[in-house]
Structures are given as C-alpha cells and as structure tokens.
Coordinates of C-alpha atoms and ligand atoms in Angstrom, one line a residue:
M276 CA 124.6 171.6 -98.9
K277 CA 123.2 170.3 -95.6
T278 CA 121.0 173.2 -94.6
T279 CA 117.7 172.5 -92.8
T280 CA 114.7 173.9 -94.7
T281 CA 113.1 177.1 -93.8
I282 CA 109.8 175.3 -93.1
A283 CA 111.6 173.0 -90.6
M284 CA 113.2 175.9 -88.9
V285 CA 109.8 177.7 -88.5
A286 CA 108.2 174.5 -87.2
A287 CA 111.1 174.1 -84.8
A288 CA 110.6 177.6 -83.5
L289 CA 106.9 177.1 -83.1
L290 CA 107.4 173.8 -81.3
A291 CA 110.1 175.4 -79.1
V292 CA 107.5 178.0 -78.1
A293 CA 104.9 175.3 -77.5
G294 CA 107.4 173.5 -75.3
G295 CA 108.5 170.9 -77.9
T296 CA 112.0 170.5 -79.3
A297 CA 113.8 171.2 -82.5
R298 CA 114.4 167.5 -82.9
A299 CA 110.7 166.8 -82.7
A300 CA 110.2 169.3 -85.6
E301 CA 112.8 167.4 -87.7
R302 CA 111.0 164.3 -86.9
T303 CA 107.6 165.5 -88.1
A304 CA 109.4 166.4 -91.3
L305 CA 110.3 162.7 -91.8
P306 CA 107.1 161.6 -93.4
H307 CA 107.4 157.9 -93.6
I308 CA 109.8 156.2 -91.1
I309 CA 108.6 154.0 -88.2
P310 CA 110.4 153.6 -85.9
A311 CA 111.6 157.2 -86.0
P312 CA 115.4 157.3 -86.5
A313 CA 117.6 158.6 -83.7
R314 CA 119.0 161.4 -85.9
A315 CA 118.0 162.8 -89.3
E316 CA 119.2 165.9 -90.9
F317 CA 117.6 167.1 -94.1
C318 CA 119.4 168.7 -97.0
E319 CA 118.5 170.2 -100.3
G320 CA 117.3 168.2 -103.3
T321 CA 116.3 164.7 -104.1
F322 CA 117.8 161.5 -105.4
E323 CA 115.9 160.2 -108.4
F324 CA 115.6 156.4 -108.7
S325 CA 115.3 155.3 -112.3
R326 CA 115.9 152.3 -114.5
D327 CA 119.5 153.5 -114.7
T328 CA 120.2 153.5 -111.0
I329 CA 122.9 151.0 -110.1
I330 CA 122.9 149.2 -106.8
I331 CA 126.4 148.3 -105.5
A332 CA 126.5 145.6 -103.0
S333 CA 128.9 143.0 -101.8
E334 CA 127.9 139.5 -100.8
E335 CA 127.8 140.6 -97.2
A336 CA 125.0 142.9 -98.1
A337 CA 122.7 140.2 -99.4
T338 CA 119.9 140.5 -96.8
A339 CA 119.8 144.3 -97.2
L340 CA 119.9 144.0 -101.0
A341 CA 116.9 141.7 -100.8
V342 CA 114.9 144.4 -99.1
L343 CA 115.6 146.9 -101.9
N344 CA 115.0 144.2 -104.5
G345 CA 111.5 143.8 -102.9
Y346 CA 110.9 147.3 -104.4
F347 CA 112.9 147.2 -107.7
G348 CA 112.4 143.6 -108.6
A349 CA 115.4 141.6 -109.9
K350 CA 117.7 144.6 -110.2
G351 CA 121.3 143.8 -111.1
E352 CA 124.0 144.8 -108.7
G353 CA 127.5 146.0 -109.6
T354 CA 130.7 146.0 -107.6
A355 CA 131.8 149.6 -108.2
C356 CA 130.0 152.7 -109.2
P357 CA 131.0 153.6 -112.8
P358 CA 132.1 157.3 -113.2
G359 CA 129.2 159.6 -113.7
A360 CA 126.6 156.9 -112.7
R361 CA 124.0 157.3 -110.0
C362 CA 124.5 154.5 -107.6
V363 CA 123.0 153.2 -104.4
S364 CA 125.9 151.6 -102.5
L365 CA 125.6 149.2 -99.6
A366 CA 128.7 148.7 -97.5
I367 CA 129.9 147.1 -94.3
D368 CA 132.1 149.5 -92.5
A369 CA 133.8 148.3 -89.3
A370 CA 134.7 151.8 -88.4
L371 CA 131.0 152.3 -87.3
A372 CA 131.1 149.6 -84.7
A373 CA 130.8 152.0 -81.7
N374 CA 127.0 152.2 -82.1
G375 CA 126.5 148.4 -82.2
P376 CA 125.8 145.9 -84.9
E377 CA 122.3 147.1 -85.6
S378 CA 123.3 150.7 -86.1
Y379 CA 123.6 152.3 -89.6
E380 CA 124.1 155.5 -91.5
L381 CA 122.0 156.4 -94.5
S382 CA 122.9 159.3 -96.8
V383 CA 120.7 160.3 -99.6
A384 CA 122.1 163.0 -101.9
P385 CA 121.3 164.0 -105.5
E386 CA 124.5 162.3 -106.7
G387 CA 123.9 159.0 -104.9
V388 CA 122.7 157.0 -101.9
E389 CA 125.0 155.4 -99.4
L390 CA 124.0 152.8 -96.8
R391 CA 126.8 151.9 -94.3
A392 CA 126.8 149.8 -91.2
P393 CA 129.2 147.9 -89.0
A394 CA 127.4 144.6 -89.6
Q395 CA 124.8 142.9 -91.7
A396 CA 121.9 143.6 -89.3
G397 CA 122.6 147.4 -89.4
L398 CA 122.8 147.4 -93.2
F399 CA 119.5 145.5 -93.4
Y400 CA 117.9 148.2 -91.2
A401 CA 119.4 150.9 -93.4
A402 CA 117.7 149.2 -96.3
Q403 CA 114.4 149.0 -94.4
T404 CA 114.6 152.8 -93.7
L405 CA 115.3 153.5 -97.4
R406 CA 112.5 151.1 -98.4
Q407 CA 110.1 153.1 -96.2
M408 CA 111.1 156.2 -98.2
L409 CA 110.1 154.5 -101.4
P410 CA 106.5 154.0 -102.5
A411 CA 104.5 151.2 -101.0
E412 CA 103.9 149.4 -104.2
P413 CA 107.0 148.0 -106.0
G414 CA 108.2 150.1 -108.9
I415 CA 111.3 151.6 -110.7
A416 CA 111.1 155.3 -110.5
A417 CA 111.0 157.2 -107.2
S418 CA 112.1 160.5 -105.8
V419 CA 113.7 160.4 -102.4
P420 CA 114.4 163.5 -100.4
C421 CA 118.0 164.3 -99.5
V422 CA 118.7 163.3 -95.9
K423 CA 121.5 162.1 -93.6
I424 CA 120.3 159.5 -91.1
S425 CA 122.4 158.1 -88.2
D426 CA 120.4 155.5 -86.4
A427 CA 120.7 152.8 -83.7
P428 CA 118.3 151.0 -81.4
R429 CA 117.5 152.0 -77.9
F430 CA 117.0 148.4 -76.8
R431 CA 118.4 145.1 -78.1
W432 CA 115.2 143.0 -77.6
R433 CA 112.4 144.3 -79.7
G434 CA 109.9 141.6 -79.6
L435 CA 106.5 140.0 -80.3
M436 CA 105.3 136.8 -78.7
L437 CA 103.0 134.6 -80.8
D438 CA 100.9 132.0 -79.0
V439 CA 100.6 129.1 -81.4
S440 CA 99.4 126.7 -78.8
R441 CA 95.9 128.0 -78.1
H442 CA 95.4 128.4 -81.8
F443 CA 97.8 127.1 -84.3
F444 CA 99.1 129.3 -87.1
P445 CA 100.8 127.9 -90.2
K446 CA 104.4 128.7 -91.1
E447 CA 103.3 131.0 -93.9
F448 CA 101.5 133.2 -91.3
V449 CA 104.7 133.3 -89.3
F450 CA 106.7 134.4 -92.4
R451 CA 104.3 137.3 -92.9
M452 CA 104.4 138.2 -89.2
M453 CA 108.2 138.3 -89.3
E454 CA 108.3 140.3 -92.5
A455 CA 106.1 143.0 -90.9
M456 CA 108.2 142.9 -87.8
A457 CA 111.5 143.3 -89.7
A458 CA 110.1 146.2 -91.7
L459 CA 109.7 147.9 -88.3
K460 CA 113.1 146.8 -87.1
M461 CA 111.8 144.3 -84.5
N462 CA 114.3 141.5 -84.0
T463 CA 112.8 138.9 -81.7
L464 CA 109.9 136.5 -82.3
H465 CA 109.1 134.6 -79.1
I466 CA 107.0 131.6 -80.2
H467 CA 104.9 130.0 -77.4
L468 CA 105.0 126.4 -78.6
T469 CA 103.5 124.4 -75.8
D470 CA 100.6 124.8 -73.4
D471 CA 97.7 123.0 -71.9
Q472 CA 95.7 123.2 -75.1
G473 CA 98.3 122.0 -77.6
W474 CA 102.0 121.0 -78.2
R475 CA 103.1 122.4 -81.5
L476 CA 106.7 121.3 -82.3
E477 CA 107.7 117.9 -83.5
I478 CA 110.1 116.1 -81.1
D479 CA 111.8 113.1 -82.6
A480 CA 112.1 111.2 -79.3
F481 CA 108.4 111.6 -78.4
P482 CA 106.2 111.4 -81.5
A483 CA 103.2 111.3 -79.2
L484 CA 103.7 115.0 -78.3
T485 CA 102.4 115.9 -81.7
K486 CA 100.4 112.8 -82.6
T487 CA 98.3 113.3 -79.5
G488 CA 99.3 116.6 -77.9
A489 CA 98.8 118.8 -81.0
W490 CA 95.1 118.0 -81.2
R491 CA 92.2 118.9 -79.0
G492 CA 88.6 117.9 -79.1
A493 CA 85.6 120.2 -79.4
S494 CA 84.2 121.7 -76.2
S495 CA 80.6 122.7 -75.7
P496 CA 78.8 124.3 -72.8
A497 CA 77.8 120.8 -71.8
D498 CA 81.4 120.0 -70.9
E499 CA 82.3 119.5 -67.3
L500 CA 84.9 122.3 -67.2
S501 CA 83.3 124.6 -69.7
M502 CA 83.5 127.9 -67.9
S503 CA 85.6 129.0 -70.8
P504 CA 85.4 126.4 -73.6
S505 CA 88.0 126.5 -76.4
G506 CA 85.4 125.8 -79.1
P507 CA 85.6 123.5 -82.1
A508 CA 88.2 120.7 -82.3
H509 CA 91.5 122.2 -83.3
G510 CA 95.1 121.2 -84.0
G511 CA 98.3 121.4 -85.9
F512 CA 102.0 121.5 -85.4
Y513 CA 105.3 122.4 -87.0
T514 CA 107.5 119.6 -88.2
K515 CA 111.2 120.1 -87.7
Q516 CA 111.4 120.9 -91.4
D517 CA 108.7 123.6 -91.0
M518 CA 110.6 125.1 -88.1
R519 CA 113.9 125.1 -90.1
E520 CA 112.1 127.0 -92.8
I521 CA 110.8 129.5 -90.2
L522 CA 114.4 129.8 -88.9
R523 CA 115.9 130.3 -92.3
R524 CA 113.4 133.1 -93.1
A525 CA 114.1 134.6 -89.7
A526 CA 117.8 134.7 -90.3
E527 CA 117.2 136.5 -93.6
L528 CA 115.1 139.0 -91.7
H529 CA 117.6 139.4 -88.8
I530 CA 115.1 138.0 -86.4
T531 CA 116.0 135.7 -83.5
V532 CA 113.3 133.1 -82.8
V533 CA 113.0 132.3 -79.1
P534 CA 111.1 129.0 -78.5
E535 CA 109.0 128.7 -75.4
I536 CA 108.7 125.2 -73.9
E537 CA 106.4 125.8 -70.8
M538 CA 107.2 124.3 -67.5
P539 CA 106.4 123.3 -64.8
G540 CA 102.8 124.5 -65.4
H541 CA 100.8 124.9 -68.6
A542 CA 101.8 121.3 -69.4
V543 CA 98.6 119.4 -69.9
A544 CA 99.2 118.7 -73.6
A545 CA 102.5 117.0 -72.7
I546 CA 101.0 115.1 -69.7
A547 CA 98.2 113.9 -72.1
S548 CA 100.8 112.5 -74.5
V549 CA 103.6 111.0 -72.5
P550 CA 102.9 108.8 -69.4
G551 CA 104.4 109.5 -66.0
L552 CA 104.8 113.3 -66.1
S553 CA 102.3 114.5 -63.5
C554 CA 102.2 114.0 -59.7
K555 CA 99.1 111.7 -59.8
G556 CA 100.1 109.8 -62.9
E557 CA 96.7 110.3 -64.5
R558 CA 96.3 110.2 -68.2
L559 CA 94.7 113.5 -69.1
K560 CA 93.2 114.8 -72.3
V561 CA 94.6 117.8 -74.1
S562 CA 92.7 120.6 -72.5
T563 CA 89.6 122.1 -74.1
R564 CA 89.2 125.0 -71.8
W565 CA 91.3 128.1 -71.1
G566 CA 92.8 129.3 -67.9
V567 CA 95.2 128.0 -65.3
H568 CA 95.3 124.2 -64.8
K569 CA 96.2 122.5 -61.6
D570 CA 98.0 119.5 -63.3
V571 CA 101.6 120.4 -63.7
Y572 CA 104.9 118.4 -64.2
C573 CA 105.8 116.5 -61.0
A574 CA 108.9 118.1 -59.6
G575 CA 109.8 115.0 -57.6
S576 CA 109.9 112.6 -60.6
E577 CA 113.2 111.9 -62.3
R578 CA 111.2 110.7 -65.3
V579 CA 110.0 114.4 -65.8
F580 CA 113.6 115.6 -66.0
E581 CA 114.6 112.8 -68.4
F582 CA 111.7 113.8 -70.6
L583 CA 112.4 117.6 -70.4
E584 CA 116.2 117.1 -71.0
I585 CA 115.5 115.1 -74.2
V586 CA 112.9 117.6 -75.4
L587 CA 115.1 120.6 -74.6
G588 CA 118.1 118.9 -76.1
E589 CA 116.3 118.7 -79.4
V590 CA 115.1 122.3 -79.1
A591 CA 118.6 123.5 -78.3
E592 CA 119.9 121.8 -81.4
L593 CA 117.2 123.1 -83.7
F594 CA 117.1 126.8 -82.6
P595 CA 120.3 128.7 -83.2
G596 CA 119.6 131.6 -80.8
E597 CA 121.2 131.6 -77.3
I598 CA 117.9 132.0 -75.3
I599 CA 115.2 129.5 -74.6
H600 CA 112.0 130.5 -72.8
V601 CA 111.0 128.0 -70.2
G602 CA 107.7 129.5 -69.0
G603 CA 107.4 129.4 -65.3
D604 CA 104.2 131.3 -65.0
E605 CA 101.0 130.4 -63.2
V606 CA 102.0 127.2 -61.5
P607 CA 99.4 126.0 -58.9
K608 CA 101.3 124.2 -56.1
H609 CA 98.3 122.1 -55.0
N610 CA 99.5 118.8 -56.4
W611 CA 103.0 119.3 -55.2
R612 CA 101.7 119.8 -51.7
Q613 CA 99.9 116.4 -51.9
C614 CA 102.6 114.5 -53.8
P615 CA 105.0 112.2 -51.8
K616 CA 107.7 112.5 -54.5
C617 CA 107.5 116.3 -54.5
Q618 CA 107.6 116.5 -50.7
E619 CA 110.6 114.1 -50.7
R620 CA 112.4 116.4 -53.1
I621 CA 111.7 119.4 -50.8
R622 CA 113.3 117.4 -47.9
T623 CA 116.3 116.1 -49.7
E624 CA 117.1 119.4 -51.4
G625 CA 116.6 121.3 -48.1
L626 CA 113.9 123.6 -49.6
A627 CA 111.6 125.7 -47.5
N628 CA 108.4 125.2 -49.5
E629 CA 106.8 124.6 -52.9
E630 CA 107.9 128.1 -54.1
E631 CA 111.5 127.1 -53.6
L632 CA 110.7 123.8 -55.2
Q633 CA 109.9 125.7 -58.4
G634 CA 113.1 127.7 -58.0
W635 CA 115.0 124.4 -57.7
F636 CA 113.2 123.1 -60.8
M637 CA 114.1 126.1 -62.9
K638 CA 117.7 126.1 -61.7
R639 CA 118.1 122.4 -62.7
I640 CA 116.7 123.2 -66.1
E641 CA 119.0 126.2 -66.4
N642 CA 122.0 124.0 -65.6
F643 CA 121.0 121.5 -68.2
L644 CA 120.5 124.2 -70.9
E645 CA 123.8 125.9 -70.0
S646 CA 125.5 122.5 -70.8
R647 CA 124.0 123.0 -74.3
G648 CA 125.3 126.6 -74.5
K649 CA 121.9 128.2 -73.9
R650 CA 120.5 130.7 -71.4
I651 CA 117.0 130.7 -70.1
I652 CA 114.3 133.4 -69.8
G653 CA 111.1 132.9 -67.8
W654 CA 108.0 134.8 -66.9
D655 CA 108.3 136.9 -63.7
E656 CA 107.0 134.2 -61.3
I657 CA 110.5 132.7 -61.5
V658 CA 111.6 135.5 -59.3
E659 CA 109.6 134.2 -56.4
G660 CA 111.3 130.8 -55.9
G661 CA 114.9 132.3 -56.2
L662 CA 116.2 133.2 -59.6
P663 CA 118.5 130.8 -61.4
P664 CA 121.9 132.6 -61.6
R665 CA 121.9 133.6 -65.3
A666 CA 118.2 133.6 -66.0
A667 CA 116.6 136.6 -67.8
V668 CA 113.1 137.6 -66.7
M669 CA 110.1 138.6 -68.8
S670 CA 108.0 140.9 -66.6
W671 CA 104.3 140.5 -67.4
R672 CA 102.3 140.9 -64.1
G673 CA 103.3 144.6 -64.2
M674 CA 106.9 145.9 -63.8
Q675 CA 107.7 144.8 -60.3
G676 CA 109.1 141.4 -61.1
G677 CA 111.3 143.0 -63.7
I678 CA 112.5 145.7 -61.2
T679 CA 113.4 143.0 -58.6
A680 CA 115.2 140.9 -61.2
A681 CA 117.1 143.9 -62.6
L682 CA 118.2 145.0 -59.1
E683 CA 119.5 141.5 -58.6
G684 CA 121.5 141.9 -61.8
H685 CA 119.4 139.9 -64.2
D686 CA 118.4 140.9 -67.8
V687 CA 114.8 141.9 -68.1
V688 CA 112.3 142.2 -71.0
M689 CA 109.4 144.3 -70.1
S690 CA 106.0 143.0 -71.3
P691 CA 103.4 144.1 -68.7
T692 CA 99.7 143.4 -69.2
S693 CA 99.0 147.1 -68.8
H694 CA 100.6 148.1 -72.1
C695 CA 101.8 145.0 -74.0
Y696 CA 99.0 142.4 -74.1
F697 CA 97.8 142.6 -77.7
D698 CA 95.0 140.1 -77.1
Y699 CA 93.3 142.8 -75.0
M700 CA 90.9 144.9 -77.0
Q701 CA 92.0 148.1 -78.7
A702 CA 89.0 150.3 -77.9
E703 CA 86.0 150.3 -75.5
T704 CA 83.5 149.8 -78.3
G705 CA 83.3 148.4 -81.8
E706 CA 85.9 145.7 -81.4
P707 CA 85.4 142.1 -82.6
R708 CA 86.2 140.6 -79.2
R709 CA 85.8 142.0 -75.7
V710 CA 89.0 140.6 -74.0
G711 CA 90.8 142.4 -71.2
R712 CA 90.6 146.1 -70.7
P713 CA 91.2 148.3 -73.6
I714 CA 94.9 148.9 -74.5
E715 CA 94.7 151.6 -77.1
L716 CA 97.4 152.6 -79.6
A717 CA 98.3 155.7 -77.6
K718 CA 98.7 153.6 -74.4
V719 CA 101.2 151.3 -76.2
Y720 CA 103.0 154.3 -77.6
G721 CA 103.2 155.8 -74.1
F722 CA 104.9 152.7 -72.7
E723 CA 108.2 153.4 -71.0
P724 CA 110.2 150.1 -70.5
V725 CA 112.5 151.6 -67.9
P726 CA 110.4 152.2 -64.7
P727 CA 111.0 155.3 -62.7
A728 CA 112.4 153.1 -59.8
L729 CA 115.3 152.2 -62.0
A730 CA 115.8 155.3 -64.2
G731 CA 119.3 156.7 -64.0
T732 CA 120.6 153.7 -61.9
P733 CA 123.0 151.0 -63.2
A734 CA 120.1 148.5 -63.0
A735 CA 118.4 150.4 -65.8
E736 CA 121.0 148.8 -68.1
R737 CA 119.5 145.4 -67.3
I738 CA 116.2 146.3 -69.1
I739 CA 117.1 144.9 -72.4
G740 CA 113.9 145.6 -74.2
A741 CA 110.1 145.4 -74.6
Q742 CA 107.7 142.8 -76.1
G743 CA 104.1 142.7 -77.2
N744 CA 102.3 139.4 -76.5
I745 CA 99.7 138.0 -78.9
W746 CA 97.9 135.4 -76.7
T747 CA 95.4 133.5 -78.9
E748 CA 92.7 132.0 -76.7
Y749 CA 90.2 134.3 -78.4
I750 CA 92.2 134.8 -81.7
D751 CA 91.1 132.1 -84.0
S752 CA 92.1 133.4 -87.4
E753 CA 95.1 134.9 -89.2
E754 CA 93.1 138.0 -90.0
L755 CA 92.2 138.6 -86.4
A756 CA 95.7 137.9 -85.2
E757 CA 97.0 140.7 -87.5
Y758 CA 94.2 143.0 -86.6
M759 CA 95.1 142.7 -82.9
T760 CA 98.9 143.1 -83.6
W761 CA 99.0 146.1 -86.0
P762 CA 99.4 149.0 -85.6
R763 CA 100.0 148.5 -81.9
G764 CA 103.1 146.5 -82.8
A765 CA 104.3 149.5 -84.7
A766 CA 103.9 151.7 -81.7
L767 CA 105.9 149.2 -79.6
A768 CA 108.6 149.0 -82.3
E769 CA 109.1 152.8 -81.9
V770 CA 109.1 152.5 -78.1
A771 CA 111.8 149.9 -78.3
W772 CA 113.9 151.5 -81.1
S773 CA 113.7 155.3 -80.9
P774 CA 115.3 157.5 -78.3
K775 CA 112.9 158.2 -75.4
E776 CA 113.3 162.0 -75.6
T777 CA 112.2 162.1 -79.3
K778 CA 108.8 160.4 -78.7
D779 CA 106.0 162.2 -80.5
Y780 CA 102.6 160.6 -80.7
A781 CA 101.2 163.1 -83.2
G782 CA 104.1 162.5 -85.5
F783 CA 103.8 158.8 -85.1
L784 CA 100.1 158.9 -86.1
A785 CA 101.0 161.0 -89.2
R786 CA 103.7 158.5 -90.2
L787 CA 101.3 155.6 -89.6
E788 CA 99.4 157.0 -92.6
S789 CA 102.3 155.9 -94.8
L790 CA 102.8 152.6 -93.0
L791 CA 99.2 151.3 -93.5
P792 CA 99.4 151.2 -97.3
R793 CA 102.6 149.2 -96.9
F794 CA 100.8 146.7 -94.8
D795 CA 98.1 146.6 -97.6
A796 CA 100.8 145.9 -100.2
M797 CA 102.3 143.1 -97.9
G798 CA 98.8 141.5 -97.4
V799 CA 99.0 142.3 -93.7
N800 CA 95.7 143.1 -91.9
Y801 CA 95.5 145.8 -89.2
R802 CA 93.1 148.0 -87.3
R803 CA 92.7 151.4 -88.7
P804 CA 93.0 154.0 -85.9
G805 CA 89.8 155.6 -84.8
P806 CA 88.7 158.8 -83.2
E807 CA 89.7 157.4 -79.8
D808 CA 93.3 157.1 -81.1
G809 CA 93.5 160.8 -82.2
A810 CA 92.7 163.9 -80.2
N811 CA 91.0 162.0 -77.4
A812 CA 93.8 159.4 -77.0
R813 CA 94.5 158.1 -73.5
F814 CA 98.1 157.4 -72.6
Ligands
ACM84 C1 101.1 135.0 -68.9 O1 100.4 135.9 -69.5 N1 100.6 134.0 -68.2 C2 102.5 135.1 -69.1
ZN85 ZN1 104.9 115.4 -57.7

C-alpha cells in the first residue's frame, strides 16, 4: 500500500545526483503544506470527502474540529465510525507523547482519515495540515492524496511581535493576524503594548494610562523634535474586556500571547500619564516622534516600583501565559547619571555603574513577577547589566546577545534585525515604504536560529525559537501591516517548525502558490513574491 510513486523516485534520483536528498524530493511532492512536515510518505490513491463523510471527534478535539468545520461548515460529528462509513477521526493518544504536545500523526487512506496527537495542540496542527490539503474556499467535496505524515516542531517558540504602541490595531485585526499565524503553526504572539508614543492596555488602578497615555497629538515638521514626526494625532487602547476576547481567541488557536510592558526605557507615555515616574519629575507629553527617548523610569524612586508592581500585578492576572516581556532595550543612562536618587541607589546597592543599575532594576522586577508565578523575557540589552537568574533573552541586535545568554544557561529567542525585522522593506525597489535595508523573502527563509558558535553544543538547546517583529512606526494601516508580514512570516514559520536539513527554498516558493489563495480567502493581505524572490534570490 505505502509505495512511493515512480515520479517521486525519479525526482529523488535526480535530486541525489544534483546533490539534494530523497527527502527533499518527497517534500516537493507535498504541494500545499507550510511549514513542511518533518516526515511525509505518500501512498496510492485518494480519500474523497463528500456530504457522507463523517467526522468523529471527542470534546477534547474541539479546537481541531473547528479548523475542519472552517472548511465543511457546520458538519455534524459522531462518536464512532459506523461500519462501512468513510470517517475522519480525531483522537488524543497519550502513547504519542514522546514527540511533545505539538506533535501529531496524520494518515490519509482511501478508507478513512486519522488525526492523532498526544495533546490538543498537536491535534489542532494535524487539522491545520489537513485543512491545507483541502481547497482554499470552503466546500464539501474534495479529493485528498493518500499520505502518512508524522510531524513535530523544531522549536517551541514560533513567534511574531506586533507593535500596537506606535500605531494601534483593533482587536479584530489581532484576531485575523492570529488566525493566519495558527494556520502556519505559529504559537506565540508577542504584543508590544507600551512605548513612548502610546500606552495600549487598560489598567484599573491607573485610568490615566489610557485616558492620557493612549493618545498622542499631531506632529508636523514645525515641531521642536520633528526629525522623525509621528504624523497625525493617533490613539486607541484595549479594554480589559477586549484583551480577554483576544486571549480567548488565542486559546482556541493554541497561541500564547506574551504582553510587553516596556521598562525602564520607552516609557514616555506612562511618564506623561502618571506623576512622579521620571528622574526629573517633569510632566511630559505622549511622544510625537520616533526614536530613542532620554526620559526613562527613575531607578532610584520607590514610587516607580510601586507603580510597576501594580501594573504588572494586573497584567499577570489578565494574561494566562507564564512569560511577560519587560523590554529593557535602548535605555539612555544620561538622566540616571544626573539623578541624586539613582546615584543613591547605586551606592546603597553596591553597584558599579548605571549598567548594573539597569541589571538591578530588571532583577527586582523579575523577583516581583516570580512571586506572581511568571517569568520574564527581555531584549538583549538586559545581558549587559547582569542577567536576572531566570530571565529569557530576545536577541535583536544580532545573535551575540543570544549567544552570551545561552552560554550562561538562559533561554533565548532569536529575532535579529538582519533577518527578522518585518518593518524593513522586502525589496530594493517598488516598495510602499523605504525602511531599513531590504530583508527579502529568501533572506528570512535562509535564517538559521542556532548560530554556528553554538551548533552541536549543549547551549544550542537554549535557543527556544525564532520571532519576526512588526514594528509599526511606518506601518499605519492594517493592509500595510499584513503586506509587511506575509509571506515573510510564512518563511519564518517554516524556519521555526521544519527540520533544518529539509529546508528547500524552491519547494517553499512552489508551496507558497497554494498558500496565497488561502490568505485571499481569509481576507489577509500579503506581498506577492517578485522576480527578486525567485531565481535571483539573495540568502
Ligand atoms: C528593538 O528593536 N528596539 C528591540
Ligand atoms: Zn532617577
């Protein structure tokens, strides 16, 4: 029954001669699936979906069933396959636990389809794979080729970061972003909720954070600090209820939402809303220009920690995930050097300098969040002042911060500007915004999250994943945000899920042809790959 086809064997032989592998040949024969499964073995025949197909699913399979119902509509499910019927059965099978909770097995045979996984997440991904084998537009009838897939992710953090501070995006946009992510087996949405230009989450104890901090005025070239003005007046925020809706949808999609509350820098919107948070005690305005701001939280003031503990206490209660992002990037130390309270703190804590003062700040926050059952992650600057003992690190200024952290035994998410900054343009010419240097689709696809310095060492195990970052200084519409994200996000999804040795850019491009109509059907915008992404692609 399970014979590979002659065509696949010929292709395998050709690829072997060309220096490729038989597995790459199997992969090119998988016409639809992104990210490419770890193992797929074709067999003869097809399974024919029809009005008579019965879907068998227990309550535990609800999220996976919802994916299939997205194709079939409100299709009834049974509890056992009647004799002689053609069934699609979804089952949790604890015996498969060895490959982790996100792993799954999918078997398509002429007599029936079986989806099995050790946990709900894996079953959900099995359903996403099957969904990609069905036509893009919902329907009833479909012919699916016989195949046996055994799949599991390479990394456990497969993320996107969405900056909702520089431009606010409503919850419906976040739902759509998460739906596209989940279809590609991405499981982490890092949401950048606070920055100099806007505070975007309702905090009960400090209504001013959203009454004042969520709104910024217009800036024009006449403004004093208008080297890079933020443009028209802008604002918006999520109520706690909005965020609960986002979290509910995220749970259905097996996505963990990681909130980011920036500190000690990128804090002007908070400083503008709540008195007493900066070194100089000035009342600032929510910023109307981009870039790094010298006004940061005062590290010598107890008021700052009282404020942050109340805010983080509410955040810890709202978000079910274990990890909270606490920023830590781009903290000018100028005000700390001048501030008597900050200098006093350096003395009383026995710190060497302002870098260590930031290290002390982050450790104090880590301690607080641990008391609430949470762990912190921060941008790689937190390596410099001495890492808090259990902190994870998000390496963005290249890979070195992540390498240092991994060698010190910390978990690391790789998200370097070289490959993972999706606000940077996608081609040298013809793009709607000229931001950063081009990061083409092939460049993202070619990203290897485990740097050579760590490959093969125990520290490589500390690289827990990869993430694309959608910074939105220059992204002021939903349409543009999606254009910048897709299909680069799909390339990153494959980097983070599929085995390294099976990477195949030509195969990915071919499979992308099936993904793009799915995005059309989902109402998700994207950039269509151009000539620079094909034969002339740069890795
Ligand atoms: C960053 O891009 N400042 C993390
Ligand atoms: Zn200070």
